[in-house]
PDB file of C-alpha atoms in Angstrom:
ATOM      1  CA  UNK A 885      44.283  76.122  88.093  1.00 39.00           C
ATOM      2  CA  UNK A 886      46.764  77.520  85.602  1.00 44.00           C
ATOM      3  CA  UNK A 887      48.796  74.721  84.087  1.00 44.00           C
ATOM      4  CA  UNK A 888      46.148  72.045  84.601  1.00 44.00           C
ATOM      5  CA  UNK A 889      43.297  70.745  82.459  1.00 48.00           C
ATOM      6  CA  UNK A 890      41.078  67.921  83.678  1.00 51.00           C
ATOM      7  CA  UNK A 891      43.642  67.188  86.386  1.00 50.00           C
ATOM      8  CA  UNK A 892      46.432  66.556  83.861  1.00 49.00           C
ATOM      9  CA  UNK A 893      49.335  69.025  83.742  1.00 51.00           C
ATOM     10  CA  UNK A 894      49.395  70.817  80.384  1.00 57.00           C
ATOM     11  CA  UNK A 895      53.093  70.228  79.784  1.00 56.00           C
ATOM     12  CA  UNK A 896      52.966  66.537  80.611  1.00 69.00           C
ATOM     13  CA  UNK A 897      49.441  65.700  79.448  1.00 70.00           C
ATOM     14  CA  UNK A 898      50.441  65.206  75.828  1.00 75.00           C
ATOM     15  CA  UNK A 899      53.286  62.942  76.882  1.00 83.00           C
ATOM     16  CA  UNK A 900      50.992  60.831  79.059  1.00 84.00           C
ATOM     17  CA  UNK A 901      48.500  60.510  76.203  1.00 85.00           C
ATOM     18  CA  UNK A 902      51.183  59.565  73.680  1.00 87.00           C
ATOM     19  CA  UNK A 903      52.723  56.971  75.994  1.00 90.00           C
ATOM     20  CA  UNK A 904      49.355  55.384  76.810  1.00 89.00           C
ATOM     21  CA  UNK A 905      48.306  55.431  73.150  1.00 90.00           C
ATOM     22  CA  UNK A 906      51.708  54.079  72.114  1.00 90.00           C
ATOM     23  CA  UNK A 907      51.356  51.171  74.533  1.00 92.00           C
ATOM     24  CA  UNK A 908      47.952  50.305  73.086  1.00 93.00           C
ATOM     25  CA  UNK A 909      49.178  50.662  69.493  1.00 92.00           C
ATOM     26  CA  UNK A 910      52.261  48.563  70.167  1.00 92.00           C
ATOM     27  CA  UNK A 911      50.135  45.824  71.740  1.00 93.00           C
ATOM     28  CA  UNK A 912      47.882  45.851  68.672  1.00 94.00           C
ATOM     29  CA  UNK A 913      50.944  45.758  66.430  1.00 92.00           C
ATOM     30  CA  UNK A 914      52.262  42.755  68.317  1.00 93.00           C
ATOM     31  CA  UNK A 915      48.888  41.027  67.910  1.00 94.00           C
ATOM     32  CA  UNK A 916      49.130  41.603  64.136  1.00 94.00           C
ATOM     33  CA  UNK A 917      52.618  40.116  64.039  1.00 91.00           C
ATOM     34  CA  UNK A 918      51.246  36.630  64.671  1.00 93.00           C
ATOM     35  CA  UNK A 919      49.244  36.700  61.424  1.00 94.00           C
ATOM     36  CA  UNK A 920      51.032  34.295  59.086  1.00 94.00           C
ATOM     37  CA  UNK A 921      52.640  35.583  55.905  1.00 93.00           C
ATOM     38  CA  UNK A 922      51.238  34.702  52.506  1.00 92.00           C
ATOM     39  CA  UNK A 923      54.331  33.969  50.451  1.00 88.00           C
ATOM     40  CA  UNK A 924      56.397  37.156  50.285  1.00 85.00           C
ATOM     41  CA  UNK A 925      53.446  39.238  51.461  1.00 91.00           C
ATOM     42  CA  UNK A 926      53.650  40.081  55.170  1.00 94.00           C
ATOM     43  CA  UNK A 927      49.984  40.292  56.085  1.00 95.00           C
ATOM     44  CA  UNK A 928      50.490  41.317  59.734  1.00 95.00           C
ATOM     45  CA  UNK A 929      52.671  44.307  58.891  1.00 95.00           C
ATOM     46  CA  UNK A 930      50.401  45.262  56.008  1.00 96.00           C
ATOM     47  CA  UNK A 931      47.253  45.037  58.179  1.00 96.00           C
ATOM     48  CA  UNK A 932      48.809  47.121  60.963  1.00 96.00           C
ATOM     49  CA  UNK A 933      49.994  49.830  58.580  1.00 96.00           C
ATOM     50  CA  UNK A 934      46.697  49.962  56.701  1.00 97.00           C
ATOM     51  CA  UNK A 935      44.666  50.189  59.905  1.00 96.00           C
ATOM     52  CA  UNK A 936      46.896  53.035  61.090  1.00 96.00           C
ATOM     53  CA  UNK A 937      46.482  54.898  57.766  1.00 96.00           C
ATOM     54  CA  UNK A 938      42.703  54.668  57.920  1.00 97.00           C
ATOM     55  CA  UNK A 939      42.291  55.412  61.635  1.00 95.00           C
ATOM     56  CA  UNK A 940      44.711  58.354  61.743  1.00 95.00           C
ATOM     57  CA  UNK A 941      43.146  59.994  58.686  1.00 96.00           C
ATOM     58  CA  UNK A 942      39.611  59.462  60.014  1.00 95.00           C
ATOM     59  CA  UNK A 943      40.567  60.738  63.458  1.00 93.00           C
ATOM     60  CA  UNK A 944      42.343  63.805  62.093  1.00 92.00           C
ATOM     61  CA  UNK A 945      39.444  64.717  59.811  1.00 92.00           C
ATOM     62  CA  UNK A 946      36.895  64.149  62.563  1.00 91.00           C
ATOM     63  CA  UNK A 947      38.872  66.223  65.065  1.00 89.00           C
ATOM     64  CA  UNK A 948      39.159  69.017  62.507  1.00 88.00           C
ATOM     65  CA  UNK A 949      35.389  69.226  62.131  1.00 86.00           C
ATOM     66  CA  UNK A 950      33.886  68.121  65.422  1.00 84.00           C
ATOM     67  CA  UNK A 951      32.366  70.403  68.021  1.00 81.00           C
ATOM     68  CA  UNK A 952      32.137  67.667  70.644  1.00 81.00           C
ATOM     69  CA  UNK A 953      35.801  67.759  71.581  1.00 77.00           C
ATOM     70  CA  UNK A 954      37.331  71.183  72.143  1.00 75.00           C
ATOM     71  CA  UNK A 955      40.482  72.802  73.426  1.00 75.00           C
ATOM     72  CA  UNK A 956      43.051  70.744  75.243  1.00 78.00           C
ATOM     73  CA  UNK A 957      40.870  67.597  75.100  1.00 82.00           C
ATOM     74  CA  UNK A 958      41.049  67.655  71.287  1.00 82.00           C
ATOM     75  CA  UNK A 959      44.836  67.867  71.509  1.00 81.00           C
ATOM     76  CA  UNK A 960      44.972  64.944  73.945  1.00 83.00           C
ATOM     77  CA  UNK A 961      42.787  62.774  71.695  1.00 85.00           C
ATOM     78  CA  UNK A 962      44.962  63.640  68.701  1.00 83.00           C
ATOM     79  CA  UNK A 963      48.195  62.906  70.536  1.00 85.00           C
ATOM     80  CA  UNK A 964      46.967  59.781  72.320  1.00 87.00           C
ATOM     81  CA  UNK A 965      44.948  58.061  69.607  1.00 88.00           C
ATOM     82  CA  UNK A 966      46.694  59.591  66.618  1.00 88.00           C
ATOM     83  CA  UNK A 967      50.380  59.922  67.332  1.00 87.00           C
ATOM     84  CA  UNK A 968      50.462  57.388  70.151  1.00 88.00           C
ATOM     85  CA  UNK A 969      48.190  54.536  69.133  1.00 92.00           C
ATOM     86  CA  UNK A 970      48.503  54.861  65.345  1.00 92.00           C
ATOM     87  CA  UNK A 971      52.222  55.554  65.668  1.00 90.00           C
ATOM     88  CA  UNK A 972      52.683  52.433  67.782  1.00 91.00           C
ATOM     89  CA  UNK A 973      50.499  50.390  65.459  1.00 91.00           C
ATOM     90  CA  UNK A 974      52.195  51.401  62.223  1.00 92.00           C
ATOM     91  CA  UNK A 975      55.692  50.186  61.537  1.00 86.00           C
ATOM     92  CA  UNK A 976      57.994  51.655  58.943  1.00 89.00           C
ATOM     93  CA  UNK A 977      61.005  49.867  60.388  1.00 90.00           C
ATOM     94  CA  UNK A 978      59.449  46.405  60.017  1.00 91.00           C
ATOM     95  CA  UNK A 979      58.271  47.254  56.512  1.00 93.00           C
ATOM     96  CA  UNK A 980      61.800  48.353  55.578  1.00 94.00           C
ATOM     97  CA  UNK A 981      63.338  45.221  57.131  1.00 94.00           C
ATOM     98  CA  UNK A 982      60.928  42.978  55.253  1.00 95.00           C
ATOM     99  CA  UNK A 983      61.636  44.757  51.975  1.00 96.00           C
ATOM    100  CA  UNK A 984      65.417  44.702  52.451  1.00 96.00           C
ATOM    101  CA  UNK A 985      65.208  41.009  53.313  1.00 95.00           C
ATOM    102  CA  UNK A 986      63.299  40.357  50.085  1.00 96.00           C
ATOM    103  CA  UNK A 987      65.929  42.287  48.119  1.00 96.00           C
ATOM    104  CA  UNK A 988      68.730  40.384  49.863  1.00 97.00           C
ATOM    105  CA  UNK A 989      67.019  37.093  48.990  1.00 96.00           C
ATOM    106  CA  UNK A 990      66.802  38.122  45.323  1.00 96.00           C
ATOM    107  CA  UNK A 991      63.050  38.761  45.349  1.00 95.00           C
ATOM    108  CA  UNK A 992      63.110  42.231  43.795  1.00 96.00           C
ATOM    109  CA  UNK A 993      59.741  41.842  42.062  1.00 96.00           C
ATOM    110  CA  UNK A 994      58.068  40.669  45.285  1.00 95.00           C
ATOM    111  CA  UNK A 995      59.641  43.610  47.096  1.00 96.00           C
ATOM    112  CA  UNK A 996      58.419  46.077  44.470  1.00 96.00           C
ATOM    113  CA  UNK A 997      54.910  44.611  44.523  1.00 96.00           C
ATOM    114  CA  UNK A 998      54.775  44.676  48.336  1.00 96.00           C
ATOM    115  CA  UNK A 999      56.106  48.239  48.490  1.00 96.00           C
ATOM    116  CA  UNK A1000      53.743  49.542  45.798  1.00 97.00           C
ATOM    117  CA  UNK A1001      50.747  47.749  47.273  1.00 96.00           C
ATOM    118  CA  UNK A1002      51.500  49.158  50.718  1.00 96.00           C
ATOM    119  CA  UNK A1003      51.878  52.691  49.375  1.00 97.00           C
ATOM    120  CA  UNK A1004      48.840  52.663  47.075  1.00 98.00           C
ATOM    121  CA  UNK A1005      46.443  50.937  49.468  1.00 98.00           C
ATOM    122  CA  UNK A1006      47.698  53.090  52.356  1.00 97.00           C
ATOM    123  CA  UNK A1007      46.986  56.278  50.394  1.00 98.00           C
ATOM    124  CA  UNK A1008      43.540  55.007  49.378  1.00 98.00           C
ATOM    125  CA  UNK A1009      42.656  54.052  52.952  1.00 98.00           C
ATOM    126  CA  UNK A1010      43.850  57.422  54.235  1.00 97.00           C
ATOM    127  CA  UNK A1011      41.636  59.112  51.643  1.00 97.00           C
ATOM    128  CA  UNK A1012      38.634  56.991  52.620  1.00 97.00           C
ATOM    129  CA  UNK A1013      39.401  57.500  56.314  1.00 97.00           C
ATOM    130  CA  UNK A1014      39.471  61.274  55.869  1.00 95.00           C
ATOM    131  CA  UNK A1015      36.077  61.164  54.169  1.00 95.00           C
ATOM    132  CA  UNK A1016      34.664  58.960  56.927  1.00 96.00           C
ATOM    133  CA  UNK A1017      35.988  61.332  59.586  1.00 95.00           C
ATOM    134  CA  UNK A1018      34.561  64.369  57.801  1.00 93.00           C
ATOM    135  CA  UNK A1019      31.241  62.602  57.384  1.00 93.00           C
ATOM    136  CA  UNK A1020      31.052  61.856  61.115  1.00 89.00           C
ATOM    137  CA  UNK A1021      31.949  65.443  61.931  1.00 89.00           C
ATOM    138  CA  UNK A1022      29.378  66.700  59.402  1.00 85.00           C
ATOM    139  CA  UNK A1023      26.697  64.387  60.793  1.00 76.00           C
ATOM    140  CA  UNK A1024      27.301  65.865  64.234  1.00 66.00           C
ATOM    141  CA  UNK A1025      26.785  69.371  62.843  1.00 60.00           C
ATOM    142  CA  UNK A1026      23.637  68.390  60.945  1.00 61.00           C
ATOM    143  CA  UNK A1027      22.123  66.653  63.982  1.00 55.00           C
ATOM    144  CA  UNK A1028      23.003  69.608  66.161  1.00 50.00           C
ATOM    145  CA  UNK A1029      21.515  72.049  63.659  1.00 49.00           C
ATOM    146  CA  UNK A1030      18.274  70.043  63.413  1.00 47.00           C
ATOM    147  CA  UNK A1031      17.945  69.883  67.198  1.00 46.00           C
ATOM    148  CA  UNK A1032      18.750  73.570  67.526  1.00 43.00           C
ATOM    149  CA  UNK A1033      15.981  74.358  65.030  1.00 41.00           C
ATOM    150  CA  UNK A1034      13.504  72.180  66.957  1.00 46.00           C
ATOM    151  CA  UNK A1035      13.334  69.479  64.275  1.00 48.00           C
ATOM    152  CA  UNK A1036      13.605  65.785  64.924  1.00 46.00           C
ATOM    153  CA  UNK A1037      16.466  63.858  63.352  1.00 44.00           C
ATOM    154  CA  UNK A1038      15.309  61.188  60.912  1.00 43.00           C
TER     155      UNK A1038
END
């Protein structure tokens, strides 16, 4: 069984997970692209990038602290949901195109506001996502500790 985990070859498993996750993330990104803009603010791109910031931070923090997913499975979840789905969902190229288009159209202040808002809110959502992920991982440990000690969870 060397070279295989859960029927997926070790060398190719990460690639399969990233491709599948990327397909899902790209489909979600496309769904966000139909959200109409609000003036110079591109809501679809913003929503996709913010969701990716939150989800990837929460997932990474949860995976770092969870005991439910171990070994190669943890790596597959990280690569598939994290790199694949969140990578396909987020879009730096569209953000850059939108900002360059605003600059080209002489909307430097709109571009600066959009760029700063994206950066600041993205950082805040990543911070919140990391705390949510750690909280879920910590809750798992606390529930497991209570059950191990023969106590009922509240």
